Coordinates of N, CA and C in Angstrom, one line a residue:
M1 N -106.6 -120.1 -147.3 CA -107.4 -119.8 -146.1 C -106.8 -118.6 -145.4
A2 N -107.6 -117.7 -144.9 CA -107.1 -116.5 -144.2 C -106.6 -116.9 -142.7
P3 N -105.6 -116.3 -142.3 CA -105.1 -116.5 -141.0 C -106.1 -116.0 -139.9
A4 N -106.3 -116.8 -138.9 CA -107.2 -116.5 -137.9 C -106.7 -115.3 -137.1
K5 N -107.6 -114.5 -136.8 CA -107.2 -113.3 -135.9 C -107.2 -113.7 -134.5
T6 N -106.1 -113.2 -133.9 CA -105.9 -113.5 -132.4 C -106.7 -112.4 -131.6
K7 N -107.4 -112.8 -130.5 CA -108.0 -112.0 -129.7 C -107.1 -111.5 -128.6
T8 N -107.1 -110.2 -128.3 CA -106.3 -109.7 -127.2 C -107.1 -109.9 -125.9
P9 N -106.6 -110.2 -124.9 CA -107.4 -110.2 -123.6 C -107.9 -108.8 -123.2
K10 N -109.1 -108.8 -122.5 CA -109.7 -107.6 -122.2 C -108.8 -106.7 -121.3
G11 N -108.0 -107.3 -120.4 CA -107.2 -106.4 -119.6 C -106.1 -105.7 -120.3
T12 N -105.6 -106.2 -121.4 CA -104.5 -105.6 -122.0 C -104.9 -104.7 -123.2
T13 N -104.2 -103.8 -123.6 CA -104.6 -102.9 -124.7 C -103.5 -103.0 -125.8
S14 N -103.8 -102.7 -127.0 CA -102.7 -102.8 -128.0 C -102.0 -101.4 -128.0
A15 N -100.8 -101.5 -128.5 CA -100.0 -100.1 -128.5 C -100.7 -99.1 -129.3
P16 N -100.7 -97.8 -128.9 CA -101.3 -96.8 -129.7 C -100.5 -96.6 -130.9
K17 N -101.3 -96.2 -132.0 CA -100.7 -96.0 -133.3 C -99.8 -94.7 -133.3
K18 N -98.8 -94.8 -133.9 CA -97.9 -93.6 -134.0 C -98.5 -92.6 -135.0
E19 N -98.4 -91.3 -134.7 CA -98.8 -90.2 -135.5 C -98.1 -90.2 -136.7
K20 N -98.7 -90.2 -137.9 CA -98.0 -90.1 -139.2 C -97.3 -88.8 -139.4
L21 N -96.2 -88.8 -139.9 CA -95.6 -87.5 -140.2 C -95.6 -87.4 -141.9
F22 N -96.0 -86.2 -142.2 CA -96.1 -86.0 -143.6 C -95.0 -85.0 -144.1
H23 N -94.5 -85.1 -145.2 CA -93.6 -84.1 -145.8 C -94.3 -82.8 -145.9
P24 N -93.5 -81.7 -145.5 CA -94.1 -80.4 -145.4 C -94.7 -79.8 -146.8
S25 N -94.2 -80.5 -148.0 CA -94.7 -80.0 -149.2 C -95.7 -81.0 -149.8
S26 N -96.1 -82.0 -149.0 CA -97.0 -82.9 -149.6 C -98.4 -82.4 -149.7
R27 N -99.2 -83.3 -150.5 CA -100.6 -82.8 -150.6 C -101.4 -83.0 -149.3
K28 N -101.1 -84.1 -148.5 CA -101.7 -84.3 -147.3 C -101.4 -83.3 -146.2
A29 N -100.2 -82.6 -146.3 CA -99.8 -81.6 -145.3 C -100.5 -80.3 -145.6
D30 N -100.8 -80.1 -147.0 CA -101.6 -79.0 -147.4 C -103.1 -79.1 -147.0
Q31 N -103.5 -80.4 -147.2 CA -104.9 -80.6 -146.8 C -105.1 -80.3 -145.2
L32 N -104.2 -80.8 -144.4 CA -104.4 -80.6 -143.1 C -104.3 -79.2 -142.6
A33 N -103.5 -78.4 -143.4 CA -103.3 -77.0 -143.1 C -104.6 -76.3 -143.5
R34 N -105.2 -76.6 -144.6 CA -106.6 -76.0 -145.1 C -107.5 -76.3 -144.1
K35 N -107.6 -77.6 -143.6 CA -108.6 -78.0 -142.5 C -108.4 -77.2 -141.3
A36 N -107.2 -77.0 -140.7 CA -107.0 -76.3 -139.5 C -107.3 -74.8 -139.7
L37 N -107.1 -74.2 -141.0 CA -107.4 -72.8 -141.2 C -108.9 -72.6 -141.2
R38 N -109.7 -73.6 -141.8 CA -111.1 -73.5 -141.9 C -111.7 -73.5 -140.5
K39 N -111.2 -74.5 -139.7 CA -111.6 -74.7 -138.3 C -111.5 -73.4 -137.5
G40 N -110.3 -72.8 -137.7 CA -110.0 -71.5 -137.0 C -111.0 -70.4 -137.5
K41 N -111.2 -70.4 -138.7 CA -112.1 -69.2 -139.2 C -113.5 -69.5 -138.7
L42 N -114.1 -70.7 -138.7 CA -115.3 -71.0 -138.2 C -115.5 -70.8 -136.7
G43 N -114.4 -71.0 -135.9 CA -114.4 -70.7 -134.6 C -114.5 -69.2 -134.3
N44 N -113.8 -68.4 -135.1 CA -113.7 -66.9 -134.9 C -115.1 -66.3 -135.3
L45 N -115.8 -66.9 -136.4 CA -117.1 -66.4 -136.7 C -118.1 -66.6 -135.7
A46 N -118.0 -67.9 -134.9 CA -119.0 -68.2 -133.9 C -118.8 -67.4 -132.9
S47 N -117.7 -67.0 -132.4 CA -117.4 -66.1 -131.3 C -117.9 -64.7 -131.6
K48 N -117.6 -64.2 -132.8 CA -118.2 -62.8 -133.2 C -119.6 -62.8 -133.1
R49 N -120.2 -63.9 -133.6 CA -121.7 -64.0 -133.7 C -122.3 -63.9 -132.3
G50 N -121.6 -64.6 -131.4 CA -122.1 -64.6 -129.9 C -121.9 -63.2 -129.4
Q51 N -120.8 -62.5 -129.6 CA -120.5 -61.2 -129.0 C -121.5 -60.2 -129.6
K52 N -121.9 -60.4 -130.9 CA -122.8 -59.4 -131.5 C -124.2 -59.7 -131.0
A53 N -124.6 -60.9 -130.8 CA -125.9 -61.2 -130.2 C -126.0 -60.7 -128.7
N54 N -124.9 -60.8 -128.1 CA -124.9 -60.3 -126.7 C -124.9 -58.8 -126.5
S55 N -124.3 -58.0 -127.5 CA -124.4 -56.6 -127.6 C -125.8 -56.0 -128.0
L56 N -126.5 -56.9 -129.0 CA -127.8 -56.5 -129.2 C -128.8 -56.6 -128.1
V57 N -128.7 -57.7 -127.3 CA -129.4 -57.8 -126.1 C -129.2 -56.6 -125.1
Q58 N -128.0 -56.2 -125.0 CA -127.6 -55.1 -124.1 C -128.2 -53.9 -124.6
V59 N -128.1 -53.5 -125.9 CA -128.7 -52.4 -126.6 C -130.2 -52.4 -126.3
D60 N -130.8 -53.6 -126.4 CA -132.3 -53.6 -126.2 C -132.6 -53.2 -124.8
V61 N -131.8 -53.8 -123.8 CA -132.1 -53.4 -122.5 C -131.9 -51.8 -122.1
Y62 N -130.9 -51.4 -122.7 CA -130.5 -50.0 -122.4 C -131.6 -49.1 -123.2
G63 N -131.9 -49.5 -124.4 CA -132.9 -48.8 -125.1 C -134.2 -48.6 -124.5
F64 N -134.7 -49.7 -123.8 CA -135.9 -49.7 -123.0 C -135.9 -48.6 -122.1
Y65 N -134.8 -48.5 -121.4 CA -134.8 -47.5 -120.2 C -134.6 -46.1 -120.8
F66 N -134.0 -46.0 -122.0 CA -133.7 -44.7 -122.7 C -135.1 -44.2 -123.1
H67 N -136.1 -45.0 -123.6 CA -137.4 -44.6 -123.8 C -138.3 -44.5 -122.7
A68 N -138.0 -45.0 -121.6 CA -138.8 -44.9 -120.3 C -138.5 -43.6 -119.6
L69 N -137.4 -42.9 -119.9 CA -137.2 -41.7 -119.3 C -138.2 -40.5 -119.6
P70 N -138.6 -39.7 -118.7 CA -139.5 -38.7 -119.1 C -138.7 -37.6 -119.9
E71 N -139.6 -36.6 -120.6 CA -139.0 -35.8 -121.5 C -138.0 -34.8 -120.7
E72 N -138.5 -34.4 -119.6 CA -137.7 -33.5 -118.7 C -137.5 -34.1 -117.3
G73 N -136.3 -33.8 -116.7 CA -136.2 -34.3 -115.3 C -135.7 -35.7 -115.3
T74 N -135.9 -36.3 -114.1 CA -135.4 -37.6 -113.8 C -136.5 -38.5 -113.2
L75 N -136.3 -39.8 -113.2 CA -137.3 -40.6 -112.4 C -137.0 -40.7 -111.0
T76 N -138.0 -40.7 -110.1 CA -137.8 -40.8 -108.7 C -137.7 -42.4 -108.4
L77 N -137.2 -42.7 -107.2 CA -137.0 -44.1 -106.9 C -138.4 -44.9 -107.0
P78 N -139.4 -44.5 -106.6 CA -140.7 -45.2 -106.7 C -141.1 -45.3 -108.2
E79 N -140.9 -44.3 -109.0 CA -141.2 -44.4 -110.4 C -140.3 -45.4 -111.1
L80 N -139.0 -45.4 -110.7 CA -138.1 -46.5 -111.2 C -138.7 -47.9 -111.0
H81 N -139.1 -48.1 -109.7 CA -139.6 -49.4 -109.3 C -140.8 -49.7 -110.1
S82 N -141.6 -48.7 -110.4 CA -142.9 -48.9 -111.2 C -142.5 -49.3 -112.6
V83 N -141.6 -48.6 -113.2 CA -141.2 -48.9 -114.5 C -140.7 -50.3 -114.7
V84 N -139.9 -50.8 -113.6 CA -139.4 -52.2 -113.7 C -140.5 -53.1 -113.6
K85 N -141.3 -53.0 -112.5 CA -142.4 -53.9 -112.3 C -143.6 -53.9 -113.3
D86 N -144.0 -52.7 -113.7 CA -145.1 -52.7 -114.6 C -144.9 -52.8 -116.0
L87 N -143.6 -52.3 -116.4 CA -143.3 -52.3 -117.9 C -142.2 -53.4 -118.3
W88 N -141.1 -53.4 -117.5 CA -140.0 -54.3 -118.0 C -140.2 -55.7 -117.8
L89 N -140.8 -56.2 -116.5 CA -141.0 -57.5 -116.2 C -142.2 -58.1 -116.9
T90 N -143.1 -57.2 -117.4 CA -144.4 -57.7 -118.0 C -144.4 -57.6 -119.5
R91 N -143.3 -57.2 -120.1 CA -143.2 -56.9 -121.6 C -143.5 -58.2 -122.5
Y92 N -143.3 -59.4 -122.0 CA -143.5 -60.5 -122.7 C -144.7 -61.3 -122.3
D93 N -145.5 -60.7 -121.4 CA -146.8 -61.5 -120.9 C -147.6 -61.7 -122.1
D94 N -148.0 -60.9 -123.0 CA -148.9 -61.1 -124.1 C -148.4 -62.2 -125.0
E95 N -147.2 -62.3 -125.4 CA -146.6 -63.3 -126.3 C -146.6 -64.6 -125.5
L96 N -146.3 -64.6 -124.2 CA -146.4 -65.8 -123.5 C -147.8 -66.4 -123.4
E97 N -148.8 -65.5 -123.2 CA -150.2 -66.0 -123.3 C -150.5 -66.6 -124.6
Q98 N -150.1 -66.0 -125.7 CA -150.5 -66.5 -127.0 C -149.8 -67.9 -127.2
E99 N -148.7 -68.0 -126.7 CA -148.0 -69.4 -126.8 C -148.7 -70.4 -126.0
R100 N -149.2 -70.0 -124.8 CA -150.0 -71.0 -124.0 C -151.3 -71.3 -124.6
A101 N -151.9 -70.3 -125.3 CA -153.2 -70.6 -125.9 C -153.1 -71.5 -127.1
A102 N -152.0 -71.3 -127.9 CA -151.9 -72.0 -129.1 C -151.4 -73.5 -128.8
R103 N -151.0 -73.8 -127.6 CA -150.7 -75.2 -127.3 C -151.8 -76.0 -127.0
R104 N -152.0 -77.2 -127.5 CA -153.1 -78.1 -127.3 C -152.9 -78.7 -125.9
K105 N -154.0 -79.1 -125.3 CA -154.0 -79.8 -123.9 C -153.2 -81.1 -124.2
G106 N -152.3 -81.3 -123.1 CA -151.4 -82.4 -123.1 C -150.2 -82.4 -123.9
R107 N -149.9 -81.4 -124.6 CA -148.8 -81.2 -125.4 C -147.6 -80.5 -124.7
P108 N -146.4 -80.8 -125.0 CA -145.3 -80.1 -124.2 C -145.2 -78.6 -124.7
K109 N -144.5 -77.9 -123.9 CA -144.4 -76.5 -124.2 C -143.4 -76.3 -125.3
S110 N -143.8 -75.2 -126.2 CA -142.9 -74.9 -127.4 C -141.5 -74.3 -126.8
A111 N -140.5 -74.4 -127.7 CA -139.3 -73.9 -127.3 C -139.4 -72.4 -127.0
R112 N -140.1 -71.6 -127.7 CA -140.3 -70.2 -127.5 C -141.0 -69.9 -126.1
E113 N -141.9 -70.7 -125.8 CA -142.6 -70.6 -124.6 C -141.7 -70.8 -123.4
V114 N -140.8 -71.8 -123.4 CA -139.8 -72.2 -122.5 C -138.8 -71.0 -122.3
K115 N -138.4 -70.5 -123.4 CA -137.4 -69.4 -123.5 C -137.9 -68.3 -122.8
L116 N -139.2 -67.9 -123.1 CA -139.8 -66.7 -122.5 C -140.0 -66.9 -121.0
E117 N -140.4 -68.1 -120.6 CA -140.6 -68.3 -119.1 C -139.3 -68.2 -118.4
E118 N -138.2 -68.7 -119.0 CA -136.9 -68.7 -118.3 C -136.4 -67.3 -118.2
L119 N -136.6 -66.4 -119.3 CA -136.2 -65.1 -119.4 C -136.9 -64.4 -118.3
K120 N -138.2 -64.5 -118.2 CA -139.0 -63.8 -117.2 C -138.7 -64.2 -115.8
L121 N -138.5 -65.4 -115.5 CA -138.1 -65.9 -114.1 C -136.8 -65.3 -113.8
R122 N -135.7 -65.4 -114.8 CA -134.4 -64.8 -114.4 C -134.5 -63.3 -114.2
E123 N -135.3 -62.5 -114.9 CA -135.4 -61.1 -114.7 C -136.0 -60.8 -113.5
S124 N -137.1 -61.5 -113.1 CA -137.7 -61.2 -111.8 C -136.9 -61.6 -110.7
D125 N -136.1 -62.6 -110.9 CA -135.2 -63.0 -109.7 C -134.0 -61.9 -109.6
E126 N -133.6 -61.4 -110.7 CA -132.6 -60.3 -110.6 C -133.2 -59.0 -110.1
Y127 N -134.3 -58.7 -110.6 CA -135.1 -57.4 -110.3 C -134.0 -56.3 -110.1
R128 N -133.5 -55.9 -111.2 CA -132.6 -54.8 -111.0 C -132.6 -53.9 -112.3
T129 N -132.3 -52.7 -112.2 CA -132.1 -51.8 -113.3 C -130.6 -51.8 -113.7
G130 N -130.3 -51.2 -114.7 CA -128.8 -51.2 -115.0 C -128.2 -50.0 -114.5
F131 N -128.7 -48.9 -114.6 CA -128.0 -47.7 -114.3 C -128.9 -46.7 -113.5
D132 N -128.4 -45.5 -112.9 CA -129.1 -44.8 -112.1 C -129.8 -43.7 -112.9
L133 N -131.2 -43.8 -113.0 CA -132.0 -42.9 -113.7 C -132.6 -41.8 -112.7
T134 N -132.1 -41.9 -111.4 CA -132.6 -40.9 -110.5 C -131.5 -39.8 -110.3
H135 N -130.3 -39.9 -110.9 CA -129.2 -39.0 -110.7 C -129.2 -38.0 -111.9
P136 N -129.5 -36.8 -111.7 CA -129.6 -35.9 -112.9 C -128.4 -35.9 -113.8
T137 N -127.2 -35.8 -113.4 CA -126.0 -35.8 -114.3 C -126.0 -37.1 -115.0
N138 N -126.2 -38.3 -114.5 CA -126.2 -39.5 -115.2 C -127.3 -39.5 -116.2
V139 N -128.5 -39.0 -116.0 CA -129.4 -39.0 -116.9 C -129.1 -38.1 -118.1
E140 N -128.5 -36.9 -117.7 CA -128.1 -36.0 -118.9 C -127.1 -36.7 -119.8
V141 N -126.1 -37.4 -119.2 CA -125.2 -38.1 -120.1 C -125.7 -39.4 -120.8
F142 N -126.8 -39.9 -120.2 CA -127.5 -41.0 -120.9 C -128.3 -40.6 -122.0
R143 N -128.9 -39.3 -121.9 CA -129.6 -38.8 -123.0 C -128.8 -38.4 -124.3
R144 N -127.5 -38.4 -124.2 CA -126.7 -38.1 -125.3 C -126.3 -39.4 -126.1
W145 N -126.6 -40.5 -125.5 CA -126.4 -41.8 -126.2 C -127.1 -42.0 -127.5
D146 N -126.5 -42.6 -128.5 CA -127.0 -42.7 -129.9 C -127.8 -44.1 -130.0
Q147 N -127.9 -44.8 -129.0 CA -128.7 -46.0 -128.9 C -128.0 -47.2 -129.8
K148 N -126.8 -47.0 -130.1 CA -126.1 -48.1 -130.9 C -124.8 -48.5 -130.3
E149 N -124.1 -47.6 -129.7 CA -122.8 -47.9 -129.2 C -122.9 -48.4 -127.7
V150 N -122.6 -49.7 -127.5 CA -122.7 -50.3 -126.2 C -121.6 -49.8 -125.3
A151 N -120.5 -49.4 -125.8 CA -119.3 -49.0 -125.0 C -119.7 -47.7 -124.3
Y152 N -120.6 -46.9 -124.8 CA -120.8 -45.6 -124.2 C -121.5 -45.9 -122.9
I153 N -122.2 -47.0 -122.8 CA -123.0 -47.4 -121.5 C -122.1 -47.5 -120.4
Q154 N -120.8 -47.9 -120.7 CA -119.8 -48.1 -119.5 C -119.5 -46.8 -118.9
L155 N -119.9 -45.6 -119.4 CA -119.6 -44.4 -118.8 C -120.5 -44.0 -117.7
L156 N -121.6 -44.7 -117.8 CA -122.7 -44.4 -116.8 C -122.6 -45.0 -115.5
R157 N -123.2 -44.4 -114.4 CA -123.3 -44.9 -113.1 C -124.3 -46.1 -113.1
F158 N -124.0 -47.3 -112.4 CA -125.0 -48.2 -112.4 C -125.4 -48.4 -110.9
I159 N -126.7 -48.7 -110.7 CA -127.1 -48.9 -109.3 C -127.9 -50.3 -109.3
R160 N -128.2 -50.8 -108.1 CA -129.0 -52.1 -108.1 C -130.1 -51.7 -107.1
I161 N -131.3 -52.1 -107.5 CA -132.5 -51.9 -106.6 C -133.1 -53.3 -106.5
T162 N -133.8 -53.5 -105.5 CA -134.5 -54.9 -105.2 C -136.0 -54.7 -104.9
S163 N -136.7 -55.6 -105.1 CA -138.1 -55.6 -104.8 C -138.3 -55.9 -103.3
T164 N -137.4 -56.6 -102.6 CA -137.6 -56.8 -101.2 C -137.4 -55.6 -100.3
D165 N -136.5 -54.7 -100.8 CA -136.3 -53.4 -100.0 C -136.3 -52.3 -100.9
P166 N -137.4 -51.7 -101.3 CA -137.6 -50.7 -102.3 C -136.8 -49.4 -102.0
E167 N -136.5 -49.2 -100.7 CA -135.8 -47.9 -100.3 C -134.3 -48.1 -100.5
L168 N -133.9 -49.2 -100.7 CA -132.3 -49.6 -100.7 C -131.8 -49.3 -102.1
V169 N -130.8 -48.5 -102.2 CA -130.1 -48.3 -103.5 C -128.6 -48.6 -103.3
V170 N -128.0 -49.5 -104.1 CA -126.6 -49.8 -103.9 C -125.9 -49.4 -105.3
I171 N -124.8 -48.6 -105.2 CA -124.1 -48.3 -106.4 C -123.2 -49.5 -106.8
S172 N -123.5 -50.2 -107.8 CA -122.7 -51.4 -108.3 C -121.5 -50.9 -109.0
R173 N -121.6 -49.9 -109.7 CA -120.5 -49.5 -110.5 C -120.5 -47.9 -110.7
P174 N -119.5 -47.1 -110.2 CA -119.5 -45.6 -110.4 C -119.3 -45.4 -111.8
G175 N -119.8 -44.3 -112.2 CA -119.7 -43.8 -113.7 C -118.3 -43.4 -114.0
K176 N -117.9 -43.6 -115.2 CA -116.5 -43.1 -115.7 C -116.6 -41.8 -116.4
H177 N -117.7 -41.3 -116.8 CA -117.8 -40.0 -117.4 C -117.3 -38.9 -116.5
I178 N -116.6 -37.9 -117.1 CA -116.1 -36.8 -116.4 C -117.0 -36.0 -115.7
S179 N -118.3 -35.9 -116.3 CA -119.2 -35.0 -115.5 C -119.9 -35.8 -114.4
I180 N -119.9 -37.1 -114.3 CA -120.4 -38.0 -113.3 C -119.4 -38.0 -112.2
I181 N -118.1 -38.1 -112.5 CA -117.0 -38.3 -111.5 C -116.9 -37.0 -110.7
G182 N -117.1 -35.8 -111.3 CA -117.0 -34.6 -110.8 C -118.1 -34.1 -109.8
V183 N -119.2 -34.8 -109.9 CA -120.3 -34.4 -109.0 C -120.4 -35.2 -107.7
P184 N -120.6 -34.5 -106.6 CA -120.6 -35.2 -105.4 C -121.8 -36.1 -105.2
E185 N -121.9 -37.1 -104.6 CA -123.0 -38.0 -104.3 C -124.0 -37.3 -103.4
P186 N -125.3 -37.5 -103.7 CA -126.3 -36.9 -102.7 C -126.2 -37.8 -101.5
A187 N -126.3 -37.1 -100.3 CA -126.3 -37.7 -98.9 C -127.2 -38.8 -98.7
K188 N -128.4 -38.8 -99.4 CA -129.4 -39.8 -99.2 C -128.9 -41.1 -99.8
N189 N -128.3 -41.2 -101.0 CA -127.9 -42.3 -101.6 C -126.6 -42.9 -100.8
E190 N -125.8 -42.1 -100.3 CA -124.7 -42.5 -99.4 C -125.2 -43.3 -98.2
D191 N -126.2 -42.7 -97.6 CA -126.7 -43.4 -96.4 C -127.3 -44.7 -96.7
E192 N -128.1 -44.8 -97.9 CA -128.6 -46.0 -98.2 C -127.6 -47.0 -98.7
E193 N -126.6 -46.5 -99.3 CA -125.5 -47.5 -99.7 C -124.8 -48.1 -98.5
M194 N -124.6 -47.2 -97.4 CA -123.9 -47.7 -96.3 C -124.9 -48.7 -95.6
R195 N -126.1 -48.5 -95.6 CA -127.0 -49.4 -94.9 C -127.0 -50.7 -95.8
G196 N -126.9 -50.7 -97.0 CA -126.8 -51.8 -97.8 C -125.5 -52.7 -97.5
V197 N -124.5 -52.0 -97.3 CA -123.2 -52.6 -97.0 C -123.2 -53.4 -95.7
E198 N -123.9 -52.7 -94.7 CA -123.9 -53.2 -93.4 C -124.9 -54.4 -93.4
E199 N -126.0 -54.4 -94.1 CA -127.0 -55.5 -94.1 C -126.3 -56.7 -95.0
G200 N -125.6 -56.4 -96.1 CA -125.1 -57.4 -97.0 C -123.8 -58.0 -96.5

């Protein structure tokens, strides 16, 4: 007859097991080393994949504005607002309507529809452009971009515009390119920036 198992009271816990130690040259130690190496490689691949996807999204955003530039000259502030409102924020409207039309009545939204709605909501909340397309030197530097290297974008001057105050322009990051640094700021933008600092 097998010995009866004794129950431990619920309030007490049994002593934790000691971690087994393996000889450094054993098969088990080699197996654990291979497992740790594989885990590290998979973690590195996942982080690289995430960085690559993030850089592709950034290139897509900057590429849109690259093609929105006129052949000659720069965009004025009202034209920039028009590009954001009429082109950038509405670019997924057709696809969103197709997703809504394909869904039967009473069915939940598809994952693609939810993703598009969240993206549109987030971008309309932000309502900002990335960089200053109204500054001639900034536009000149931007036109030299090869549309692949995201690091080049860091050389440009970034501004923030909002739908609540279309005349307000706030420089969120000054440009690092030598030709942008050497050019004095127009007085209009400085006044508007100061007004934004006083209000914010």
